[in-house]
XYZ file of C-alpha atoms in Angstrom:
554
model
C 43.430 -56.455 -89.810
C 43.401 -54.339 -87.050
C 45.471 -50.577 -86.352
C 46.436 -52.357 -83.376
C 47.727 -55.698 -85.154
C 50.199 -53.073 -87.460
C 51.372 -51.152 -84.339
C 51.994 -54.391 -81.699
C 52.863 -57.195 -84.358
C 55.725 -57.658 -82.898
C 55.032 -56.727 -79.675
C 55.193 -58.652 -76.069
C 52.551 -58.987 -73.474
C 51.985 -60.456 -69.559
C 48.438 -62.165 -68.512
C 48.036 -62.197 -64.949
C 45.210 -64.158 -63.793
C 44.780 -66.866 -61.002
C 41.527 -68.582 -63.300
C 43.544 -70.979 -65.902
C 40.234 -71.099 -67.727
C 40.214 -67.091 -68.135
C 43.659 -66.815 -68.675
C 44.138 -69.249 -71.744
C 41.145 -67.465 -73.299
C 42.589 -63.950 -73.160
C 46.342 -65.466 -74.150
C 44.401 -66.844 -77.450
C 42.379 -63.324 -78.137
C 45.699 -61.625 -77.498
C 47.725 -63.671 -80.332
C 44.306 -63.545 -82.281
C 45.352 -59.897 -81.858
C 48.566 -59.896 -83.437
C 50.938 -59.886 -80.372
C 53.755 -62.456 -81.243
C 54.688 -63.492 -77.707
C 51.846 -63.856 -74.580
C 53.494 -65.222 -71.605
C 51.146 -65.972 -68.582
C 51.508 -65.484 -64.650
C 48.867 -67.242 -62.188
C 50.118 -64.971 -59.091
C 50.685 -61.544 -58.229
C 54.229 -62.630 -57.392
C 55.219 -63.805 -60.336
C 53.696 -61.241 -62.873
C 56.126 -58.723 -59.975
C 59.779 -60.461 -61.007
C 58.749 -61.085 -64.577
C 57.372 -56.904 -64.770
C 60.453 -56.122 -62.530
C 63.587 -57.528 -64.921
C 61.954 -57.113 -68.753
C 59.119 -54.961 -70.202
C 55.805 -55.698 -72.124
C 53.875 -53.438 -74.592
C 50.821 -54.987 -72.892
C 50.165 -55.985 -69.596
C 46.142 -57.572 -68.528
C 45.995 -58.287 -64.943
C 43.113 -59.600 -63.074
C 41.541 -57.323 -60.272
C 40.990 -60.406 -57.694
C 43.299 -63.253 -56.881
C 40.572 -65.125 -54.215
C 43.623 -67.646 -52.447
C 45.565 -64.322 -52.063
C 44.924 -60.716 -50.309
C 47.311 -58.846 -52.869
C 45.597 -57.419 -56.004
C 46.422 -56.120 -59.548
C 45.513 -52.848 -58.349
C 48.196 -53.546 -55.612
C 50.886 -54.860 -58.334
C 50.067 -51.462 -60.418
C 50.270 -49.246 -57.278
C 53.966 -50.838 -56.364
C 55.442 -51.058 -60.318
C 54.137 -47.335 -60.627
C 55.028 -45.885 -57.179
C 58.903 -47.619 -57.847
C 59.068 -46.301 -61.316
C 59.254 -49.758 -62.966
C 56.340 -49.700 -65.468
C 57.541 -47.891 -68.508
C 55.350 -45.266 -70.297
C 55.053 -47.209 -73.715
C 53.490 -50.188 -71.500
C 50.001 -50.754 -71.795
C 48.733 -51.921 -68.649
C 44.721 -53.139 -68.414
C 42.859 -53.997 -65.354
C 40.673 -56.670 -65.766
C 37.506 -56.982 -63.086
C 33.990 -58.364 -62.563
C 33.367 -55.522 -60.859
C 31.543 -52.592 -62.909
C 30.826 -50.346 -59.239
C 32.165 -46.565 -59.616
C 34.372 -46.641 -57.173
C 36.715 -49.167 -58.541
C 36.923 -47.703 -62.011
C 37.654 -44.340 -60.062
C 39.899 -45.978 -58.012
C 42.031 -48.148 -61.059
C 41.849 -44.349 -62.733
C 43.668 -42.916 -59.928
C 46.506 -45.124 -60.550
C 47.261 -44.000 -64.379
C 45.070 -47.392 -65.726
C 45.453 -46.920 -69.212
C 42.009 -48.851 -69.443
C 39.436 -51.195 -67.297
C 37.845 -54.375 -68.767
C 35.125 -55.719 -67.311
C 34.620 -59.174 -67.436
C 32.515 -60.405 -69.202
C 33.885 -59.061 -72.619
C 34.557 -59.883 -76.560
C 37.739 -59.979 -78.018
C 36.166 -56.399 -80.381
C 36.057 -54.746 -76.435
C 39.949 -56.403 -75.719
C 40.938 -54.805 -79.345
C 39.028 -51.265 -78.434
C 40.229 -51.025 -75.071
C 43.813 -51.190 -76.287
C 43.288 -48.947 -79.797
C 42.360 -46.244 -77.062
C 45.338 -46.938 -74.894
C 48.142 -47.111 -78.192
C 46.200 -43.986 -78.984
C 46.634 -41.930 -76.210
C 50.699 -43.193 -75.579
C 51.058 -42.205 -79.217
C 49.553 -38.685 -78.912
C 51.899 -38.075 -75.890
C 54.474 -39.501 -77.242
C 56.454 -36.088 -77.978
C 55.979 -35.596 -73.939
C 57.765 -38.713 -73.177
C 60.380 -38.338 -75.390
C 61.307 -35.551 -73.912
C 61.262 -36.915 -70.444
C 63.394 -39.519 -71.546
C 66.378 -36.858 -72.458
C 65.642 -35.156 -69.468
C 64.390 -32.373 -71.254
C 62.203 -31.500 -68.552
C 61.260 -28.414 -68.887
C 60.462 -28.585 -72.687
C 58.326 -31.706 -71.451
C 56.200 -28.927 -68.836
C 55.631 -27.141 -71.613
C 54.369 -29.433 -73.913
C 52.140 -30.323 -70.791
C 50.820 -27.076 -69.983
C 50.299 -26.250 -74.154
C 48.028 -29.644 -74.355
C 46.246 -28.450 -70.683
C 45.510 -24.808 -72.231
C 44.410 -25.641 -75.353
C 42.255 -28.666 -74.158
C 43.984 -30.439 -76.699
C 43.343 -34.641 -76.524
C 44.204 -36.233 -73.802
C 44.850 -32.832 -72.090
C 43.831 -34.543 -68.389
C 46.715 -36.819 -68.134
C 49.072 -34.488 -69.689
C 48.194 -31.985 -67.058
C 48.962 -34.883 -64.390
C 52.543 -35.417 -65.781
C 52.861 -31.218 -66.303
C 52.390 -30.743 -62.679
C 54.906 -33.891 -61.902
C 57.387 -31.962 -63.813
C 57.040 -28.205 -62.064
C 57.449 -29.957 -58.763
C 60.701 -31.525 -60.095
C 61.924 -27.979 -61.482
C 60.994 -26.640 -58.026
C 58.456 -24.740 -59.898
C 56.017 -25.007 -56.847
C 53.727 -22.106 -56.880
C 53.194 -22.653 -60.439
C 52.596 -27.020 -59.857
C 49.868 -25.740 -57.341
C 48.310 -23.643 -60.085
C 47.796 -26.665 -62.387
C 46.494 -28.553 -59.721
C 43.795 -26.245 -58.608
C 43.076 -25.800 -62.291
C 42.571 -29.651 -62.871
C 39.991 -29.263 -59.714
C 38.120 -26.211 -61.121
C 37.993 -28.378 -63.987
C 36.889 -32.030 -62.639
C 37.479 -32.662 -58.868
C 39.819 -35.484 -58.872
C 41.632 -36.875 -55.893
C 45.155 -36.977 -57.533
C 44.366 -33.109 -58.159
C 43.661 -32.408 -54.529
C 46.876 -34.320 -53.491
C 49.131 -32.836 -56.286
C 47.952 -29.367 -54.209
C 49.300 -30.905 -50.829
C 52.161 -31.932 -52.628
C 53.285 -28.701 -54.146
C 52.335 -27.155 -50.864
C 54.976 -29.452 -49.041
C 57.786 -28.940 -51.344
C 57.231 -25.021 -50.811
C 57.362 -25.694 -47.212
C 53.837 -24.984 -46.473
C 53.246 -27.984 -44.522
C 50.532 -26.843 -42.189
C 48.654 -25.412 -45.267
C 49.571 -28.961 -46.597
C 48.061 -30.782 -43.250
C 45.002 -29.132 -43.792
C 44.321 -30.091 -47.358
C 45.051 -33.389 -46.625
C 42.441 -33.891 -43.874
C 39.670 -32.624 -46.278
C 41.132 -35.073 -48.783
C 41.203 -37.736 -46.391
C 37.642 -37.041 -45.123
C 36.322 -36.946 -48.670
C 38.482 -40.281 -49.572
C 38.924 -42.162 -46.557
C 40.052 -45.095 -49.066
C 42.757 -43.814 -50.985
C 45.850 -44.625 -49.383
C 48.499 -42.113 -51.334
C 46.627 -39.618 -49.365
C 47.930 -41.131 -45.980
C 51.543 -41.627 -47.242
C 52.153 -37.905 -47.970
C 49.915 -37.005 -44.815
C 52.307 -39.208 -42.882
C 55.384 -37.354 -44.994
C 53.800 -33.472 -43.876
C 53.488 -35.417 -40.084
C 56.780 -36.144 -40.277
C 58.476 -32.750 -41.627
C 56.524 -31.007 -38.788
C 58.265 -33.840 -36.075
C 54.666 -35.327 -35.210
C 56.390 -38.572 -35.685
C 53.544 -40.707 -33.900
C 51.125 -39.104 -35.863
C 52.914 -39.792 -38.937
C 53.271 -43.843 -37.625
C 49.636 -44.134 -37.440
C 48.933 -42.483 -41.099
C 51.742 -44.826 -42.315
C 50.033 -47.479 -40.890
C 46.733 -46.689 -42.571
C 48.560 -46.687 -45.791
C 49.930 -50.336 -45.194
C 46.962 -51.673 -43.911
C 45.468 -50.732 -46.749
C 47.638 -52.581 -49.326
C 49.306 -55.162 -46.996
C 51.858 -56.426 -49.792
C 52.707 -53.229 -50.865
C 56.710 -53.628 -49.894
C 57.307 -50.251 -49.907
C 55.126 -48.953 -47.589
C 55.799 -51.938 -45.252
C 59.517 -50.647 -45.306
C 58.683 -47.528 -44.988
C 56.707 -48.340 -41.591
C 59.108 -50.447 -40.584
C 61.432 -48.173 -40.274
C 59.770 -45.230 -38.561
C 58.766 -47.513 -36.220
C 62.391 -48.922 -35.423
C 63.100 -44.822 -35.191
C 60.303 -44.279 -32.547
C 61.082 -47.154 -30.616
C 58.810 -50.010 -31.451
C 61.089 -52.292 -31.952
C 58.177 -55.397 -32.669
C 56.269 -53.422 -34.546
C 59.743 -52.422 -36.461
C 60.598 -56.384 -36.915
C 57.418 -57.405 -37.653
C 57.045 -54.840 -40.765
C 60.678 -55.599 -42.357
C 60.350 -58.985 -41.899
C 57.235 -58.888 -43.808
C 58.990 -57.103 -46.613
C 61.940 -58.820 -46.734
C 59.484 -62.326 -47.087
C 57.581 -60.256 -49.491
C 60.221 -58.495 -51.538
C 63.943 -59.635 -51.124
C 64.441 -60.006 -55.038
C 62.260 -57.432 -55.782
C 63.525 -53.808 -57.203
C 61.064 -52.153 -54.604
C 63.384 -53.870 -51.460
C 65.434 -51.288 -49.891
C 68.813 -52.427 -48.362
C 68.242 -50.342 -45.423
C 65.341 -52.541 -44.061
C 67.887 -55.052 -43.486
C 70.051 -52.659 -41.718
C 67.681 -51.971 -38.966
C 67.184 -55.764 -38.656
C 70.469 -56.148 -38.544
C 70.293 -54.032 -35.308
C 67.554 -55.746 -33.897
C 69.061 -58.928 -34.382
C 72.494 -57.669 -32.452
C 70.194 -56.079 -29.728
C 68.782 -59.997 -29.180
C 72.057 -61.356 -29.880
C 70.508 -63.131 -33.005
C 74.072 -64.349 -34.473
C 72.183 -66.582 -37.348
C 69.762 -63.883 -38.163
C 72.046 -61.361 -38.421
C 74.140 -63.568 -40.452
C 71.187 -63.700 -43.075
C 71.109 -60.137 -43.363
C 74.542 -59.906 -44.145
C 74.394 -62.294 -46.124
C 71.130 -61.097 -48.331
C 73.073 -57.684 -48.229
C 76.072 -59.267 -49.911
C 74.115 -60.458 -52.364
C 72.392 -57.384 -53.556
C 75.206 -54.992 -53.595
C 77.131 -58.035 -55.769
C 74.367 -57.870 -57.832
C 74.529 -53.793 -58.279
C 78.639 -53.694 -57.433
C 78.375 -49.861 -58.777
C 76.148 -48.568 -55.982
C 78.310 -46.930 -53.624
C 75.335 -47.020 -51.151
C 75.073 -50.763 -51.430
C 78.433 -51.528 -50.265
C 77.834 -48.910 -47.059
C 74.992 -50.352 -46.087
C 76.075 -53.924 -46.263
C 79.486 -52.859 -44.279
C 77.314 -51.556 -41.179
C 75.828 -55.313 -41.099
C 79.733 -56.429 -41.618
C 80.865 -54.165 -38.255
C 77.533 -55.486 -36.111
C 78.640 -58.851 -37.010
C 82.452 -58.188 -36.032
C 81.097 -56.865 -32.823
C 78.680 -59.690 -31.983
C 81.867 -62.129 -32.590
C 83.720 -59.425 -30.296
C 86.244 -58.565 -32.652
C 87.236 -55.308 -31.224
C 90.098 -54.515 -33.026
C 88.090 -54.829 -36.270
C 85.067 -53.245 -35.371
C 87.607 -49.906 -34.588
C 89.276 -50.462 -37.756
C 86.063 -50.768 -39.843
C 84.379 -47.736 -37.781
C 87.157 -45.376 -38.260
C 87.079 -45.674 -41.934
C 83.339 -44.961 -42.056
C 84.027 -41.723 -39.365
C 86.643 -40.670 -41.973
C 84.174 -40.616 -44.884
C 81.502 -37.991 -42.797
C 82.589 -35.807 -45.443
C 82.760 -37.634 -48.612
C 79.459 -35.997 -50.884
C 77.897 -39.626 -51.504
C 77.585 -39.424 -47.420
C 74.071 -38.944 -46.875
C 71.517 -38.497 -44.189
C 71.269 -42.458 -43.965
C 74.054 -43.075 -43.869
C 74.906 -40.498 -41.193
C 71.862 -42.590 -38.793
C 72.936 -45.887 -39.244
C 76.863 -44.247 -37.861
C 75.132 -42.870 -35.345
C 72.686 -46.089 -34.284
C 76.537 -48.079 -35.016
C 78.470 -45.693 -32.441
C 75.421 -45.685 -29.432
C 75.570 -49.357 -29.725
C 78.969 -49.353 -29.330
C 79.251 -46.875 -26.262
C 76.605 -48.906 -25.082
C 78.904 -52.204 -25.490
C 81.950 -49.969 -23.542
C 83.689 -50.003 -26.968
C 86.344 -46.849 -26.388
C 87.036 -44.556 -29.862
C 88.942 -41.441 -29.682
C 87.259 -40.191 -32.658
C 83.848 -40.553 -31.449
C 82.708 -36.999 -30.092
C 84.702 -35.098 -33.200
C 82.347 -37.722 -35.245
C 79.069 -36.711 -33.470
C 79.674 -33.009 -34.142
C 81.032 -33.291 -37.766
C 77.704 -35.222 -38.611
C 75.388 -32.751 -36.441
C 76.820 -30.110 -38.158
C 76.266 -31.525 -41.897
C 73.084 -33.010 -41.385
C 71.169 -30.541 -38.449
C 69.044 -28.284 -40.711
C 65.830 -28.552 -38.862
C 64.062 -29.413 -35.778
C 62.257 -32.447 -37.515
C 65.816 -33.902 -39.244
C 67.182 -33.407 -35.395
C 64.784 -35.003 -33.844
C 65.675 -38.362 -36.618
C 69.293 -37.755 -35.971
C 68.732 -37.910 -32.333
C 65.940 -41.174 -32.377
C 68.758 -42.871 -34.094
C 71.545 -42.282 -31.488
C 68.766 -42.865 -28.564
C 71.284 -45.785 -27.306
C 73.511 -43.561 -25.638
C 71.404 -39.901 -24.897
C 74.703 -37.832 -24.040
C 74.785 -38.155 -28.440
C 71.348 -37.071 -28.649
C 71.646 -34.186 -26.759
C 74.976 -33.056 -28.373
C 73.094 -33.386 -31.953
C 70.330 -31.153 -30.577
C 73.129 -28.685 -29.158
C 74.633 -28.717 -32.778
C 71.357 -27.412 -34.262
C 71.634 -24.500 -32.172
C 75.056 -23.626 -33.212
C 73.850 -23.842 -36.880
C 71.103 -21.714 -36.552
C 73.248 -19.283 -34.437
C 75.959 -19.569 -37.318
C 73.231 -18.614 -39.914
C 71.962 -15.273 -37.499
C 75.598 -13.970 -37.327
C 75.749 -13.861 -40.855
C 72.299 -11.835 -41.143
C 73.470 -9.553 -39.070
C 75.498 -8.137 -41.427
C 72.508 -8.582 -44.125
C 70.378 -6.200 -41.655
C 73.448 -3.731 -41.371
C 73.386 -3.010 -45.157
C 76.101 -5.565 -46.334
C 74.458 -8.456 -47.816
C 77.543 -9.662 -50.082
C 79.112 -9.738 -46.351
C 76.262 -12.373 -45.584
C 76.709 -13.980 -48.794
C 80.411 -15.048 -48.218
C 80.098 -15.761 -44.704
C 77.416 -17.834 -45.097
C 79.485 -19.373 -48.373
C 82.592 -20.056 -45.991
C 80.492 -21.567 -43.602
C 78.847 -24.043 -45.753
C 82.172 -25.144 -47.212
C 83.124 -25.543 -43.827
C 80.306 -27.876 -42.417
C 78.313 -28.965 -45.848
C 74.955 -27.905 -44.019
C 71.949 -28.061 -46.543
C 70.162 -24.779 -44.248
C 73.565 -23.043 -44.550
C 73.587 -23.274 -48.373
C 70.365 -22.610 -48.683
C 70.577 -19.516 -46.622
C 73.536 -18.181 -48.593
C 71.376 -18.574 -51.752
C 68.227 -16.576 -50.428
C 70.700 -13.495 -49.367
C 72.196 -13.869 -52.807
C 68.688 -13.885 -54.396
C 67.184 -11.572 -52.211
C 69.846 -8.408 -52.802
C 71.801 -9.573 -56.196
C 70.918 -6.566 -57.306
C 72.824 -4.589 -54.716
C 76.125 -7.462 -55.212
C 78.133 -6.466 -57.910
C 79.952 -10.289 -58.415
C 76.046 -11.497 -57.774
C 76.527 -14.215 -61.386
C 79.852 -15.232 -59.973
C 78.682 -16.091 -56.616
C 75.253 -17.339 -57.795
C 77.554 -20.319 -59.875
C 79.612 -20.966 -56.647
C 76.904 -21.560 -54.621
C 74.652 -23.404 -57.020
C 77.363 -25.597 -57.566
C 76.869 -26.273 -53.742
C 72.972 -27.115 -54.193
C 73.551 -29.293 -56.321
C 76.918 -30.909 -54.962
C 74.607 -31.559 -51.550
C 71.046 -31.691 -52.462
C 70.202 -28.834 -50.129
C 67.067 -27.673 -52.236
C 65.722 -31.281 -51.277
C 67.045 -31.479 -48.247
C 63.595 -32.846 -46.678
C 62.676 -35.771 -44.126
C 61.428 -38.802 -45.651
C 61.895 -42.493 -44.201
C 61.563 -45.654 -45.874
C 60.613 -45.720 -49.522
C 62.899 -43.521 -51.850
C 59.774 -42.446 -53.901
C 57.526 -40.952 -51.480
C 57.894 -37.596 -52.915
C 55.845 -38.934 -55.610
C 52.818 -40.979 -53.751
C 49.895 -39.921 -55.833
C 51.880 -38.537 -58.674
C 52.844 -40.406 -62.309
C 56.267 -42.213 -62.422
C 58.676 -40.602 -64.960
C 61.535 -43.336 -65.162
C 64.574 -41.982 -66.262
C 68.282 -44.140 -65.693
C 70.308 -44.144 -63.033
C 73.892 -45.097 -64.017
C 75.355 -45.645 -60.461
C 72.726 -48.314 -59.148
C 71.940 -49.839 -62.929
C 68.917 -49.618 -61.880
C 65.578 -47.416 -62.887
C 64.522 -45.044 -60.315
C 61.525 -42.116 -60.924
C 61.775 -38.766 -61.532
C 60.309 -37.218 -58.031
């Protein structure tokens, strides 16, 4: 009897594999194996719901499905980019192909092993002693992850990476995922560049552009990612955070055609498709826009990787062409998801945009005012986000555009240009998404300037020898407009002169409490998929109770 028979007796696991020949055989050596219950999936698309709503100890997929263009590698790339492959899953790729660059490439995405065809059940029983093996030998890592313990898990990551200790590779992958969660950049970086001066690795030399973007070296960032790219014109992660740096510099074309790369590449990858999708609708290509989400809404519409807002922006598209039975569809799928997660407070905003374009394709005046005013009156509320501040502003051009009169309307515009104008590049998004009616635009773009004119008053008194001065300005003002650069300004002062502040600890809780409250240490551009923080990085699921959902730790 085999160590792995003891250990997965019990134990579940998924074949995926288009050849019913190839796929009975490997069911049989699985059960042969010791694994109580094999259940089988002939297409990508299936093995995606069945890995989506319950988990496996084992999962074999084939490589190549030849009456489809999606692949395992694309399944694997899209479970571990949306966080929905647990750690204690096994998942092997299974392949004809024995050419470098595939094993490289199935490495890049976490593989915990690569079978090449053809093989004997002893090479089936190896492959997955090594895989138990290593989850069991990180399983202290993981367990801390799951608690959140995060930093104890860094540690346990960088201990294993210094001492060389088994398996000390993939724990330094996971380490560096970590520091860029604590915001311990500099230090990420360090592990990354030691991983290269170790064994050049692609994932290293993105984890470096990574760290370098969350420390707000983007042009630093931009240039590591061309070498990357010119080294590995292939790997597609690489073009997803390349389009990410475009985008926090506002090269927003640029960062179109490196999403598009990244989609061409894996053409069912739902995220990405989104995530195109909706840059586009931003930079006015509206066919290129409908074409995307339409994709990913055939693709993906009971998939955990669909994002709600995709059928937002149809939603629009479809009132722009006066689509009444499309845009009844997307209110109708967006009913249906938010019934299905009826805690997600974003769910139910999202879905009551489609509700007002509806009311105001049906010309229900009255109720589009009524619906509108309650969303103006919750600018404020902390669950508001930057979304949700561009679909109110794409939902008040379109109605200025449609001669629909609200008092409220230019008090609205400033409240959310005040909140959510902390850079050129988020401007410049704010102001794409009220490009229906430019006298909005250009008020956004004037709010900017009265932020950053806000934040140089408050130095001034910094440079004249009273930072605590600065401090609680800059504190009064951020209470006053909720402004991610405003808090974080307060907080470098703080930092910067605590020493010289005599309530320093005080303050310092106050105004973390306002970090946190808003996000403003993440306060960052990113469009489409939630998890693009993490392209080219290892998926640490952890719960999240609002959504009953999993989402990754970025």
């Amino acid at each position: 009897m085999s160590k792995l028979k003891n250990d997965l007796r019990d134990g579940s696991a998924l074949v995926v594999d288009g050849n019913p020949v190839s796929r009975s055989i490997l069911v049989s050596q699985l059960r042969d194996l010791g694994l109580r219950q094999v259940l089988q999936a002939s297409r990508i698309a299936d093995a995606r719901r069945q890995l989506e709503f319950r988990s496996f100890d084992v999962v074999i997929c084939e490589q190549h499905f030849p009456n489809d263009n999606v692949t395992g590698q694309d399944l694997l790339d899209d479970l571990r980019r949306s966080g929905l492959l647990p750690f204690a899953t096994i998942f092997i790729m299974a392949t004809g192909e024995a050419s470098y660059a595939k094993v490289a490439e199935a490495a890049e995405s976490a593989l915990d092993a690569y079978l090449l065809k053809p093989y004997t059940a002893a090479q089936l029983d190896a492959r997955l002693h090594q895989a138990r093996r290593r989850k069991v030998s990180l399983q202290a890592i993981f367990a801390a992850v799951e608690k959140q313990a995060f930093e104890q898990a860094a540690d346990l990551c960088l201990e294993r990476f210094e001492q060389r200790g088994e398996f000390w590779l993939y724990a330094a992958r996971v380490g560096a995922e970590l520091l860029l969660r604590l915001e311990r950049f500099a230090d990420a970086q360090k592990l990354y560049e030691a991983v290269i001066a170790a064994k050049t690795l692609p994932w290293a030399r993105l984890g470096v552009a990574r760290a370098q973007i969350e420390a707000g070296q983007v042009t630093q960032a931009g240039t590591t990612l061309e070498g990357l790219i010119n080294a590995e014109p292939g790997y597609a992660d690489a073009y997803d955070v390349m389009g990410r740096a475009q985008i926090e510099m506002g090269q927003f074309e640029s960062a179109m055609v490196s999403y598009k790369m990244a989609a061409d590449m894996t053409p069912a990858s739902i995220g990405r498709l989104q995530r195109l999708g909706m840059l586009a609708h931003y930079c006015g290509d509206p066919k290129m826009a409908e074409e995307m989400l339409s994709r990913a809404v055939r693709l993906g519409l009971d998939s955990k990787m669909f994002d709600a807002q995709s059928l937002v922006l149809l939603a629009f598209m479809r009132l722009a062409n006066n689509d009444k039975k499309g845009l009844q569809r997307c209110l109708d799928d967006a009913r249906n998801m938010a019934d299905r997660f009826d805690k997600s407070v974003r769910l139910r905003r999202l879905t009551q945009v489609i509700d007002i374009l509806m009311q105001m394709l049906e010309h229900q005046t009255a109720r589009v005012l009524e619906l509108v005013r309650a969303m103006i009156a919750s600018v404020g509320d902390d669950s508001f986000d930057f979304e949700a501040a561009c679909n109110l502003l794409t939902l008040l051009s379109q109605m200025a555009q449609r001669a629909i009169q609200l008092d409220e309307v230019d008090t609205a515009v400033q409240r959310i240009g005040l909140r959510f104008c902390t850079s050129k590049a988020l401007t410049e998004l704010l102001a794409k998404a009220a490009v229906a009616h430019p006298p909005y635009a250009e008020r956004l773009g004037d709010t900017l300037t009265q932020v950053l004119h806000m934040i140089e008053k408050a130095m001034r008194q910094s440079l004249a020898g009273n930072p605590r001065a600065a401090v609680l300005e800059l504190r009064d003002d951020a209470l006053n407009t909720q402004n991610a650069k405003v808090i974080e300004s307060a907080w470098g002062v703080l930092k910067r002169y605590e020493a010289r502040i005599d309530d320093a600890p005080a303050l310092a809780t106050e105004i973390q409490a306002l970090r946190v409250r808003y996000a403003s240490f993440a306060s960052r551009p990113v469009i489409g998929d939630k998890n693009l923080r993490q392209s080219g990085g290892v998926s640490l699921r952890v719960m999240d109770i609002a959504d009953s959902e999993p989402v990754p730790v970025p």
